[in-house]
Short mmCIF file of C-alpha atoms in Angstrom, two decimals:
data_model
loop_
_atom_site.label_atom_id
_atom_site.label_comp_id
_atom_site.label_asym_id
_atom_site.label_seq_id
_atom_site.Cartn_x
_atom_site.Cartn_y
_atom_site.Cartn_z
CA MET Y 4 90.80 108.90 70.93
CA SER Y 5 90.77 105.50 72.53
CA LYS Y 6 89.71 102.15 71.31
CA PRO Y 7 88.38 99.34 73.44
CA SER Y 8 91.24 97.37 74.96
CA SER Y 9 90.99 93.60 75.16
CA GLN Y 10 89.96 94.04 78.79
CA SER Y 11 87.33 96.69 78.17
CA ARG Y 12 85.80 94.57 75.42
CA ASN Y 13 84.64 92.40 78.29
CA ASP Y 14 82.33 95.25 79.29
CA PRO Y 15 79.16 94.31 77.40
CA ALA Y 16 78.05 97.95 77.28
CA LEU Y 17 80.83 98.49 74.74
CA TRP Y 18 79.49 95.93 72.28
CA THR Y 19 77.53 96.92 69.24
CA MET Y 20 73.79 96.26 69.21
CA GLU Y 21 74.40 93.43 66.76
CA GLN Y 22 76.93 91.83 69.11
CA ALA Y 23 74.67 92.29 72.11
CA SER Y 24 71.75 90.79 70.23
CA ARG Y 25 73.80 87.73 69.30
CA ALA Y 26 75.05 87.33 72.87
CA LEU Y 27 71.50 87.51 74.20
CA ALA Y 28 70.26 85.01 71.64
CA SER Y 29 73.03 82.54 72.47
CA GLY Y 30 72.48 82.89 76.20
CA ARG Y 31 76.01 84.25 76.71
CA ILE Y 32 74.55 87.20 78.59
CA SER Y 33 71.18 88.15 80.03
CA SER Y 34 69.29 91.35 79.41
CA LEU Y 35 69.58 92.06 83.12
CA GLU Y 36 73.39 91.93 82.94
CA LEU Y 37 73.40 94.06 79.80
CA THR Y 38 71.11 96.63 81.37
CA ARG Y 39 73.15 96.76 84.56
CA ALA Y 40 76.29 97.35 82.48
CA CYS Y 41 74.63 100.29 80.73
CA LEU Y 42 73.23 101.71 83.97
CA ALA Y 43 76.70 101.53 85.55
CA ARG Y 44 78.16 103.57 82.70
CA ILE Y 45 75.27 106.02 82.87
CA GLU Y 46 75.83 106.50 86.59
CA ALA Y 47 79.54 107.12 86.10
CA ILE Y 48 79.49 109.16 82.91
CA ASN Y 49 76.13 110.87 82.47
CA PRO Y 50 76.88 113.63 85.03
CA LYS Y 51 79.65 114.80 82.68
CA LEU Y 52 77.42 114.76 79.61
CA ASN Y 53 73.90 115.67 80.73
CA ALA Y 54 72.64 113.18 78.13
CA PHE Y 55 69.76 111.77 80.19
CA LEU Y 56 67.00 114.00 81.52
CA ALA Y 57 66.03 111.12 83.81
CA VAL Y 58 67.25 107.56 84.32
CA GLU Y 59 64.44 105.07 84.83
CA LYS Y 60 66.56 102.53 86.64
CA ASP Y 61 63.95 100.45 88.46
CA GLU Y 62 61.63 100.26 85.46
CA SER Y 63 64.54 99.29 83.21
CA LEU Y 64 65.68 96.50 85.48
CA LYS Y 65 62.13 95.23 85.77
CA ALA Y 66 61.75 95.27 81.98
CA ALA Y 67 65.10 93.50 81.57
CA ARG Y 68 64.01 90.70 83.90
CA ALA Y 69 60.77 90.38 81.93
CA ALA Y 70 62.74 90.19 78.68
CA ASP Y 71 64.89 87.40 80.11
CA ARG Y 72 61.81 85.48 81.17
CA ALA Y 73 60.28 85.93 77.73
CA ARG Y 74 63.46 84.76 76.02
CA ALA Y 75 63.54 81.68 78.23
CA LYS Y 76 60.10 80.85 76.88
CA GLY Y 77 61.27 81.11 73.27
CA ASP Y 78 60.59 84.80 72.50
CA LYS Y 79 62.81 85.85 69.58
CA ARG Y 80 61.73 89.42 68.94
CA PRO Y 81 64.46 91.39 67.15
CA LEU Y 82 65.38 93.90 69.89
CA LEU Y 83 64.33 91.82 72.89
CA GLY Y 84 66.17 93.02 75.99
CA ILE Y 85 68.35 95.61 74.22
CA PRO Y 86 68.83 98.80 76.30
CA LEU Y 87 67.96 101.90 74.31
CA ALA Y 88 66.81 105.41 75.23
CA GLN Y 89 64.95 108.02 73.21
CA LYS Y 90 64.97 111.75 72.63
CA ASP Y 91 62.32 113.21 74.91
CA MET Y 92 59.84 114.08 72.18
CA PHE Y 93 58.25 110.69 71.63
CA ALA Y 94 55.06 110.11 73.59
CA ARG Y 95 55.13 107.26 76.11
CA LYS Y 96 51.95 106.16 77.80
CA GLY Y 97 51.82 107.33 81.40
CA LYS Y 98 54.85 109.63 81.02
CA THR Y 99 55.25 113.33 80.48
CA MET Y 100 57.57 114.28 77.64
CA SER Y 101 59.45 117.50 78.22
CA ARG Y 102 60.18 118.22 74.56
CA GLY Y 103 63.20 120.01 76.02
CA ALA Y 104 60.90 122.83 77.00
CA ALA Y 105 59.53 124.65 80.00
CA GLN Y 106 56.04 124.78 78.56
CA PRO Y 107 53.83 122.41 80.59
CA ASN Y 108 52.81 119.14 79.04
CA GLY Y 109 50.37 116.55 80.32
CA ILE Y 110 50.72 112.85 80.86
CA GLU Y 111 50.57 110.97 77.58
CA GLN Y 112 47.61 108.66 77.06
CA GLN Y 113 49.33 106.35 74.58
CA ASP Y 114 52.68 105.48 73.06
CA CYS Y 115 53.62 107.21 69.84
CA ALA Y 116 54.06 104.96 66.80
CA VAL Y 117 57.84 104.52 66.99
CA ILE Y 118 57.82 103.83 70.74
CA ALA Y 119 55.01 101.30 70.27
CA ARG Y 120 57.01 99.56 67.56
CA LEU Y 121 60.20 99.47 69.65
CA ASN Y 122 58.23 98.13 72.60
CA ALA Y 123 56.63 95.50 70.39
CA ALA Y 124 60.11 94.47 69.26
CA GLY Y 125 61.16 94.00 72.89
CA ALA Y 126 63.51 96.99 73.25
CA LEU Y 127 64.14 98.53 76.67
CA ASN Y 128 63.97 102.25 77.33
CA LEU Y 129 66.37 103.53 80.00
CA GLY Y 130 64.94 107.04 80.11
CA PRO Y 131 64.30 110.30 78.26
CA LEU Y 132 67.26 111.95 76.55
CA HIS Y 133 68.33 115.58 76.33
CA MET Y 134 67.30 117.62 73.31
CA ASN Y 135 67.27 121.19 72.13
CA GLU Y 136 64.15 123.02 73.21
CA PHE Y 137 61.30 121.88 70.92
CA ALA Y 138 63.96 120.28 68.68
CA PHE Y 139 64.63 123.74 67.31
CA GLY Y 140 68.40 124.01 67.58
CA VAL Y 141 71.60 122.59 66.18
CA GLY Y 142 74.09 122.54 69.05
CA GLY Y 143 72.62 120.80 72.09
CA HIS Y 144 72.12 124.05 73.98
CA ASN Y 145 69.15 124.18 76.32
CA ASP Y 146 68.32 127.08 78.63
CA HIS Y 147 65.94 124.96 80.72
CA PHE Y 148 67.80 121.69 81.26
CA GLY Y 149 71.38 122.85 80.84
CA HIS Y 150 73.51 122.18 77.78
CA ALA Y 151 74.46 118.68 76.64
CA HIS Y 152 78.18 117.96 76.42
CA ASN Y 153 80.11 116.10 73.76
CA ALA Y 154 81.63 112.86 75.03
CA TRP Y 155 84.81 113.54 73.05
CA ASP Y 156 85.36 116.93 74.67
CA VAL Y 157 82.85 118.18 77.19
CA THR Y 158 83.56 121.82 76.32
CA ARG Y 159 82.20 121.20 72.82
CA VAL Y 160 78.70 120.86 71.44
CA THR Y 161 77.04 117.53 70.81
CA GLY Y 162 75.15 118.76 67.80
CA GLY Y 163 71.42 119.00 67.98
CA SER Y 164 68.69 118.77 68.30
CA SER Y 165 69.12 115.05 69.11
CA SER Y 166 71.86 116.03 71.54
CA GLY Y 167 71.36 113.41 74.25
CA SER Y 168 70.96 110.68 71.65
CA GLY Y 169 74.27 111.62 70.03
CA THR Y 170 76.46 111.89 73.09
CA ALA Y 171 74.86 108.94 74.93
CA VAL Y 172 75.48 106.57 72.03
CA ALA Y 173 79.02 107.93 71.56
CA ALA Y 174 79.80 107.29 75.24
CA ARG Y 175 78.38 103.77 75.01
CA LEU Y 176 75.69 104.49 77.61
CA ILE Y 177 73.06 102.82 75.39
CA PHE Y 178 73.13 100.75 72.21
CA GLY Y 179 71.07 103.14 70.14
CA ALA Y 180 68.59 105.98 70.31
CA LEU Y 181 65.95 107.64 68.24
CA GLY Y 182 66.43 111.14 66.97
CA SER Y 183 64.41 113.44 64.77
CA ASP Y 184 65.75 115.31 61.76
CA THR Y 185 64.05 118.43 60.42
CA GLY Y 186 67.16 120.30 59.29
CA GLY Y 187 70.02 118.04 60.38
CA SER Y 188 69.16 116.90 63.90
CA VAL Y 189 70.15 113.25 63.42
CA ARG Y 190 73.17 113.94 61.22
CA LEU Y 191 74.79 116.79 63.13
CA PRO Y 192 74.99 114.81 66.42
CA ALA Y 193 76.25 111.79 64.45
CA HIS Y 194 78.96 113.93 62.84
CA PHE Y 195 79.95 115.86 65.96
CA CYS Y 196 79.89 112.78 68.24
CA GLY Y 197 81.46 110.22 65.90
CA ILE Y 198 78.56 107.80 65.54
CA THR Y 199 76.27 106.49 62.81
CA GLY Y 200 73.01 108.32 62.12
CA LEU Y 201 70.25 107.52 59.66
CA LYS Y 202 67.96 110.33 58.54
CA THR Y 203 65.11 108.48 56.96
CA THR Y 204 63.16 109.33 53.83
CA PHE Y 205 60.17 111.58 54.53
CA GLY Y 206 57.36 109.02 54.63
CA ARG Y 207 59.48 106.08 55.76
CA VAL Y 208 58.77 106.30 59.52
CA SER Y 209 55.50 107.32 61.13
CA ARG Y 210 55.58 110.56 63.13
CA ALA Y 211 52.24 109.81 64.81
CA GLY Y 212 52.47 110.85 68.45
CA ALA Y 213 55.87 112.49 68.09
CA MET Y 214 56.31 116.19 68.80
CA PRO Y 215 56.09 118.11 65.53
CA LEU Y 216 58.43 120.93 64.57
CA SER Y 217 57.67 121.18 60.86
CA PHE Y 218 54.91 119.00 59.35
CA THR Y 219 56.51 118.49 55.96
CA LEU Y 220 60.16 118.29 57.00
CA ASP Y 221 60.19 116.21 60.20
CA THR Y 222 61.65 112.71 60.00
CA ILE Y 223 62.56 110.15 62.65
CA GLY Y 224 65.65 107.97 62.53
CA PRO Y 225 68.14 106.01 64.61
CA LEU Y 226 71.51 107.05 66.04
CA ALA Y 227 73.63 103.98 66.60
CA ARG Y 228 77.17 102.68 66.76
CA THR Y 229 77.19 101.08 63.31
CA ALA Y 230 75.22 100.97 60.08
CA VAL Y 231 74.12 97.44 60.93
CA ASP Y 232 72.75 98.64 64.26
CA ALA Y 233 70.92 101.50 62.53
CA ALA Y 234 69.44 98.99 60.09
CA MET Y 235 68.24 96.84 62.99
CA MET Y 236 66.35 99.79 64.41
CA LEU Y 237 65.04 100.94 61.03
CA GLN Y 238 63.60 97.53 60.34
CA VAL Y 239 61.53 97.83 63.50
CA ILE Y 240 60.34 101.43 63.32
CA ALA Y 241 59.68 101.89 59.59
CA GLY Y 242 56.65 101.18 57.47
CA PHE Y 243 53.07 102.14 56.79
CA ASP Y 244 50.99 103.63 59.57
CA ALA Y 245 47.36 104.59 59.19
CA ASP Y 246 47.83 107.22 61.90
CA ASP Y 247 50.32 109.19 59.78
CA ALA Y 248 49.06 109.80 56.26
CA THR Y 249 52.62 110.47 55.06
CA ALA Y 250 53.95 107.07 56.20
CA LEU Y 251 53.89 105.13 52.94
CA ASP Y 252 53.51 101.43 52.28
CA ILE Y 253 56.88 100.82 50.65
CA PRO Y 254 58.97 97.72 51.49
CA VAL Y 255 61.35 98.31 54.42
CA PRO Y 256 64.97 97.19 54.09
CA ASN Y 257 65.97 94.14 56.10
CA ALA Y 258 69.10 94.52 58.22
CA ALA Y 259 70.62 91.64 56.24
CA ILE Y 260 71.06 94.11 53.37
CA CYS Y 261 74.17 95.32 55.21
CA LYS Y 262 75.99 92.10 54.32
CA LYS Y 263 75.76 92.67 50.58
CA PRO Y 264 78.97 93.51 48.72
CA VAL Y 265 79.49 97.09 47.60
CA ALA Y 266 81.91 96.55 44.71
CA GLY Y 267 80.35 97.98 41.58
CA MET Y 268 78.12 100.45 43.39
CA THR Y 269 78.39 104.09 42.34
CA VAL Y 270 78.80 107.17 44.53
CA GLY Y 271 78.37 110.67 43.15
CA ILE Y 272 80.52 113.56 44.33
CA PRO Y 273 78.89 116.99 43.88
CA ALA Y 274 80.94 119.26 41.65
CA ALA Y 275 80.04 122.34 43.69
CA PHE Y 276 78.80 123.65 47.04
CA TYR Y 277 79.55 120.73 49.37
CA PHE Y 278 83.32 120.85 49.21
CA ASP Y 279 83.70 124.63 49.35
CA ASN Y 280 85.23 126.28 52.43
CA LEU Y 281 85.69 123.13 54.49
CA ASP Y 282 87.97 123.07 57.48
CA ALA Y 283 91.18 121.25 56.59
CA GLY Y 284 90.41 118.27 58.81
CA VAL Y 285 86.97 117.74 57.26
CA ALA Y 286 88.40 118.06 53.74
CA LYS Y 287 91.14 115.55 54.55
CA ALA Y 288 88.61 113.05 55.93
CA ALA Y 289 86.47 113.47 52.82
CA ASP Y 290 89.44 112.85 50.51
CA ALA Y 291 90.42 109.79 52.53
CA MET Y 292 86.90 108.41 52.41
CA ILE Y 293 86.67 108.82 48.65
CA ALA Y 294 90.02 107.02 48.30
CA GLN Y 295 88.77 104.23 50.55
CA LEU Y 296 85.58 103.83 48.51
CA LYS Y 297 87.70 103.47 45.37
CA ARG Y 298 89.79 100.77 47.07
CA MET Y 299 86.50 99.00 47.80
CA LYS Y 300 85.84 99.09 44.04
CA VAL Y 301 83.01 101.57 44.45
CA LYS Y 302 82.78 103.75 41.36
CA VAL Y 303 83.10 107.46 42.10
CA LYS Y 304 81.87 110.07 39.65
CA THR Y 305 81.38 113.80 39.69
CA ILE Y 306 77.79 114.99 39.42
CA THR Y 307 76.02 118.32 39.16
CA LEU Y 308 73.15 118.82 41.57
CA PRO Y 309 70.38 121.44 41.37
CA ASP Y 310 70.96 124.81 43.08
CA GLN Y 311 71.52 123.79 46.71
CA MET Y 312 71.38 127.38 48.00
CA ARG Y 313 67.87 127.71 46.69
CA ILE Y 314 66.87 124.36 48.14
CA ASN Y 315 68.31 125.45 51.50
CA ALA Y 316 66.38 128.69 51.34
CA ALA Y 317 63.15 126.81 50.67
CA CYS Y 318 63.85 124.71 53.77
CA GLN Y 319 64.29 127.83 55.87
CA ILE Y 320 61.00 129.30 54.63
CA ILE Y 321 59.06 126.06 55.12
CA LEU Y 322 60.54 125.32 58.55
CA GLY Y 323 60.04 128.89 59.74
CA SER Y 324 56.44 129.03 58.54
CA GLU Y 325 55.39 125.64 59.87
CA ALA Y 326 57.10 126.06 63.24
CA ALA Y 327 55.48 129.48 63.62
CA ALA Y 328 52.08 127.96 62.98
CA ILE Y 329 52.60 125.08 65.41
CA HIS Y 330 53.88 127.37 68.16
CA ARG Y 331 51.44 130.23 67.69
CA PRO Y 332 49.31 129.32 70.73
CA TYR Y 333 52.40 129.23 72.97
CA ILE Y 334 53.81 132.43 71.50
CA LEU Y 335 50.51 134.15 72.19
CA GLY Y 336 50.02 132.50 75.57
CA SER Y 337 53.34 132.24 77.38
CA PRO Y 338 56.21 133.55 75.26
CA GLU Y 339 58.34 134.10 78.37
CA LYS Y 340 58.72 130.33 78.76
CA TYR Y 341 60.83 130.01 75.63
CA GLY Y 342 64.59 130.22 75.60
CA ALA Y 343 65.83 133.29 73.76
CA GLN Y 344 67.09 131.51 70.65
CA VAL Y 345 64.07 129.29 70.10
CA ARG Y 346 61.68 132.16 70.59
CA SER Y 347 63.56 134.34 68.13
CA ARG Y 348 63.67 131.55 65.53
CA ILE Y 349 59.96 130.88 65.87
CA GLU Y 350 59.25 134.59 65.55
CA ASN Y 351 61.21 134.63 62.29
CA GLY Y 352 58.47 132.51 60.77
CA TYR Y 353 55.94 135.28 61.21
CA GLY Y 354 57.82 137.31 58.60
CA TYR Y 355 57.02 135.02 55.67
CA THR Y 356 53.83 135.47 53.69
CA ALA Y 357 51.47 132.61 52.91
CA VAL Y 358 52.35 132.86 49.23
CA GLU Y 359 56.07 132.52 49.95
CA TYR Y 360 55.43 129.43 52.07
CA ILE Y 361 53.25 127.82 49.42
CA GLU Y 362 55.74 128.63 46.68
CA ALA Y 363 58.47 126.95 48.72
CA LEU Y 364 56.28 123.86 49.09
CA ARG Y 365 55.53 123.77 45.37
CA PHE Y 366 59.22 124.19 44.55
CA ARG Y 367 59.97 120.83 46.17
CA SER Y 368 58.20 118.94 43.41
CA ALA Y 369 60.39 120.32 40.67
CA ALA Y 370 63.56 120.27 42.80
CA LEU Y 371 63.11 116.61 43.73
CA ALA Y 372 62.49 115.67 40.09
CA GLU Y 373 65.71 117.52 39.18
CA HIS Y 374 67.61 115.78 41.97
CA ILE Y 375 66.43 112.32 40.92
CA ALA Y 376 67.44 113.05 37.34
CA ALA Y 377 70.85 114.41 38.39
CA THR Y 378 71.63 111.31 40.44
CA GLN Y 379 70.58 108.68 37.90
CA GLY Y 380 73.13 105.90 37.99
CA CYS Y 381 74.26 106.75 41.51
CA ASP Y 382 73.51 104.60 44.53
CA ALA Y 383 74.30 107.58 46.77
CA VAL Y 384 75.86 111.02 46.82
CA LEU Y 385 78.69 111.61 49.30
CA THR Y 386 78.98 114.94 51.11
CA PRO Y 387 80.28 116.32 54.40
CA VAL Y 388 77.67 116.83 57.12
CA SER Y 389 79.12 120.13 58.24
CA PRO Y 390 82.13 122.19 57.17
CA LYS Y 391 83.52 122.05 60.72
CA THR Y 392 84.07 119.64 63.58
CA ALA Y 393 82.28 120.34 66.85
CA PRO Y 394 82.72 123.96 67.95
CA THR Y 395 82.77 124.87 71.63
CA THR Y 396 79.52 125.33 73.48
CA ALA Y 397 80.50 128.88 74.39
CA GLU Y 398 81.26 130.08 70.86
CA THR Y 399 77.92 128.79 69.54
CA ASP Y 400 75.81 129.96 72.48
CA VAL Y 401 74.42 132.83 70.46
CA GLY Y 402 70.97 132.91 72.05
CA GLY Y 403 68.61 135.22 70.21
CA ALA Y 404 71.28 137.65 69.08
CA PRO Y 405 70.80 139.32 65.68
CA GLY Y 406 73.46 137.10 64.08
CA ALA Y 407 72.15 133.84 65.53
CA GLU Y 408 70.28 132.73 62.42
CA ALA Y 409 73.37 133.18 60.27
CA VAL Y 410 75.42 130.99 62.66
CA ILE Y 411 72.76 128.28 62.55
CA GLN Y 412 72.40 128.41 58.77
CA ALA Y 413 76.16 128.03 58.37
CA ILE Y 414 76.25 124.89 60.51
CA THR Y 415 73.28 123.33 58.67
CA ARG Y 416 74.05 124.30 55.07
CA PHE Y 417 74.95 120.73 54.07
CA THR Y 418 72.07 119.06 55.89
CA ARG Y 419 68.98 121.06 54.95
CA PRO Y 420 68.74 120.04 51.27
CA ALA Y 421 67.94 116.44 52.23
CA ASN Y 422 65.06 117.72 54.38
CA THR Y 423 63.65 119.95 51.66
CA LEU Y 424 63.70 117.03 49.24
CA GLY Y 425 62.77 114.35 51.79
CA LEU Y 426 65.89 112.30 51.01
CA PRO Y 427 67.42 109.61 53.22
CA THR Y 428 71.01 110.06 54.36
CA LEU Y 429 73.35 107.89 56.38
CA THR Y 430 76.12 109.59 58.35
CA VAL Y 431 79.12 107.42 59.16
CA PRO Y 432 82.23 108.20 61.22
CA SER Y 433 84.94 109.00 58.69
CA GLY Y 434 87.95 110.25 60.62
CA PHE Y 435 89.10 112.98 62.95
CA GLY Y 436 89.65 116.65 62.21
CA GLU Y 437 90.36 119.88 64.05
CA ASN Y 438 90.92 119.47 67.81
CA ASN Y 439 90.86 115.68 67.33
CA MET Y 440 87.10 115.80 67.07
CA PRO Y 441 85.18 113.28 64.95
CA VAL Y 442 84.23 113.86 61.34
CA GLY Y 443 81.21 112.20 59.78
CA LEU Y 444 80.32 112.16 56.11
CA GLN Y 445 76.86 111.47 54.76
CA PHE Y 446 75.70 109.17 51.99
CA VAL Y 447 72.64 110.89 50.53
CA GLY Y 448 70.21 108.60 48.77
CA ARG Y 449 67.16 108.94 46.61
CA PRO Y 450 63.75 108.56 48.23
CA PHE Y 451 63.23 105.21 49.99
CA GLU Y 452 66.69 103.97 49.05
CA GLU Y 453 67.94 103.52 52.61
CA ASP Y 454 68.97 100.01 51.55
CA ARG Y 455 71.76 101.33 49.34
CA LEU Y 456 72.99 103.73 52.01
CA LEU Y 457 73.10 100.96 54.60
CA MET Y 458 75.00 98.71 52.20
CA LEU Y 459 77.57 101.44 51.56
CA GLY Y 460 77.84 102.39 55.23
CA ALA Y 461 78.23 98.82 56.39
CA GLY Y 462 80.71 98.12 53.62
CA PHE Y 463 82.76 101.17 54.64
CA GLN Y 464 82.66 100.07 58.28
CA ARG Y 465 83.89 96.58 57.36
CA GLU Y 466 87.02 98.21 55.95
CA THR Y 467 87.59 101.00 58.49
CA ASP Y 468 87.55 101.33 62.27
CA PHE Y 469 86.45 104.94 62.86
CA HIS Y 470 83.14 103.66 64.20
CA GLU Y 471 85.00 101.61 66.83
CA ALA Y 472 86.85 104.62 68.24
CA MET Y 473 85.56 105.63 71.65
CA PRO Y 474 85.90 108.84 73.60
CA ASP Y 475 88.08 108.60 76.71
CA ILE Y 476 85.30 109.65 79.06
CA ASN Y 477 85.46 106.94 81.74
CA MET R 8 65.18 139.25 36.41
CA SER R 9 64.89 138.78 40.13
CA LYS R 10 61.79 140.15 41.78
CA THR R 11 62.86 139.17 45.27
CA ARG R 12 60.95 140.84 48.06
CA THR R 13 63.22 142.62 50.49
CA PRO R 14 61.37 142.41 53.78
CA THR R 15 61.04 145.57 55.81
CA ALA R 16 60.31 145.82 59.50
CA ALA R 17 56.92 147.34 58.68
CA ALA R 18 56.05 144.49 56.31
CA VAL R 19 57.11 141.88 58.87
CA ALA R 20 55.05 143.57 61.58
CA ALA R 21 52.02 143.68 59.28
CA THR R 22 52.34 140.01 58.31
CA ALA R 23 52.70 138.97 61.94
CA ALA R 24 49.75 141.13 62.94
CA GLY R 25 47.62 139.20 60.45
CA GLY R 26 48.32 136.14 62.57
CA GLY R 27 47.49 137.95 65.79
CA ILE R 28 51.13 138.48 66.76
CA THR R 29 52.16 141.96 67.83
CA LEU R 30 55.86 142.56 67.31
CA PRO R 31 57.92 145.34 68.86
CA ASP R 32 59.76 147.43 66.26
CA ALA R 33 63.15 146.01 67.21
CA THR R 34 61.89 142.45 66.85
CA ALA R 35 60.34 143.18 63.46
CA GLN R 36 63.61 144.73 62.35
CA ARG R 37 65.58 141.69 63.54
CA ILE R 38 63.21 139.30 61.76
CA ALA R 39 63.45 141.27 58.53
CA GLY R 40 67.22 140.87 58.66
CA ALA R 41 67.03 137.17 59.55
CA ILE R 42 64.70 136.14 56.72
CA ALA R 43 66.05 138.35 53.95
CA PRO R 44 68.83 135.92 52.86
CA ALA R 45 66.36 133.05 52.42
CA LEU R 46 63.92 135.15 50.43
CA LYS R 47 66.75 136.38 48.22
CA ALA R 48 68.12 132.88 47.62
CA PHE R 49 64.71 131.32 47.01
CA ASP R 50 63.36 134.16 44.88
CA ALA R 51 59.87 132.71 44.51
CA ALA R 52 58.71 135.44 42.17
CA SER R 53 61.22 134.45 39.49
CA TRP R 54 60.22 130.81 39.58
CA THR R 55 57.37 128.87 38.00
CA LEU R 56 56.44 125.24 38.50
CA PRO R 57 56.71 123.51 35.11
CA MET R 58 53.35 122.34 33.80
CA ALA R 59 54.62 118.75 33.80
CA GLN R 60 54.97 119.02 37.57
CA GLU R 61 51.36 120.09 38.11
CA PRO R 62 49.55 119.32 40.27
CA SER R 63 52.41 120.01 42.65
CA ALA R 64 52.92 116.85 44.68
CA TRP R 65 56.52 116.23 45.55
CA MET R 66 55.68 113.01 47.39
CA LYS R 67 54.57 111.40 44.13
CA HIS R 68 58.17 111.50 42.91
CA ALA R 69 59.40 110.05 46.20
CA ARG R 70 56.83 107.26 46.15
CA ALA R 71 57.51 106.38 42.53
CA ASN R 72 61.23 106.20 43.24
CA GLY R 73 60.67 104.00 46.29
CA LEU R 74 58.44 101.59 44.42
CA ALA R 75 60.90 101.40 41.54
CA ASN R 76 63.72 100.67 43.97
CA ALA R 77 61.69 97.93 45.64
CA ALA R 78 60.93 96.40 42.24
CA ARG R 79 64.62 96.42 41.33
CA LYS R 80 65.43 94.59 44.57
CA LYS R 81 62.91 91.89 43.76
CA GLY R 82 64.75 91.43 40.50
CA GLY R 83 67.91 90.67 42.44
CA ARG R 84 69.67 94.03 42.22
CA ALA R 85 70.62 96.28 45.10
#
């Protein structure tokens, strides 16, 4: 682990988004300088990580100059001139999105909702980021584009499917990135790469124009260096959208919420399931985080949640069924273009009956009601993201082998319940575990209570420095 | 008592065929093994949606919670 030295802090690419935004607003730096700093790091480091599928250098520099001109004329948009990059599953007008796949895809005719909102806020986009094929994976493996590599140890997985987003933000190549989370794909990269990741409430952020994996589980959220940075992105991308019937008109938290004190807030600790069979390093980080919350005068109480195994199983049935339906034309048309693991996982969905799928959907109503009742009086529930730190790429490269699904289910057993129930969760760096790899824990909230998670995450980051730790990847 | 369906390769192949997908025997066998744990843990047949939850609409709970949270914020609480 290394932290920025006083000298390296002069590299603006190492600032947080909040710091960069302030520096831009005060005229201490230009967007062009900031973008050049990021591009220099990308050029030096990306070959080791495979985080970017393409770097749009000339377009980025042109956009940065335009942002500087706009700012000189008084433009104060919230992300004006901030270099970001996005998982390659969000449609951009005039571009082809790979979706991490070999299946052909045409040129997009318009921006998807989240890209349009980021553009409207003035953000820059340095290029498409690596992802698991069709976002259907948990490690950052990709048979078509090569595997992504974890900035903390390039022999280890980034987590997926927002693999490029995770490792690029960890390596300080960009200030933030969008990911999608259907079964853990924002939180696993945040945990494995030591960054902050916000899985949003189902219905908080429009999916219009984004590649679907599972209609009723997919969510979009930011991966960033801090909770404040994640809040800055959320504020821009969230809110009602007529083009996505599930995107509800519920007030969006302002990033200023992060400044609120956390003393007196309450965090629930599940009595069962989440703290069973953890690796020692993850367990130690969890204990330390609970102790830290108590020092911050956050109340901690034990709670009993509904049957998480059953909720996980419902997620598997829903995800399998919906992905099978979405991919049916490709499976019938050109199955040979899939990587072995993705094809086998999609095929699994053809084993469920319609009744089983519908029962799993109906179950969510009762399970969410139970969850809300069980967490009354809690501002969040704290759990690990995964029982382990990042495994090696080789040991998790299980392809379509018979045991592959079991490996994947083990990695995602703490993340899927929030997808089944549509809950928001904020993953924050919480320490280091086995092999000196990062550990992230997640604050799980009730629907549309991202504000409380961001308050807790920002409060924790005011008192700790895990989020400032940087991989020694230069 | 649990009434969990234990998927067989033949049942998987038949379900897939209904969707126009022809599965080789080995693939059907692999799928049956892959989905069996979820079907056992979910056990749909032993579960009934309480009448108070009908019509099933899980988003109504989410929306109600979000609106309540927003109202609390307006009142000055977190």
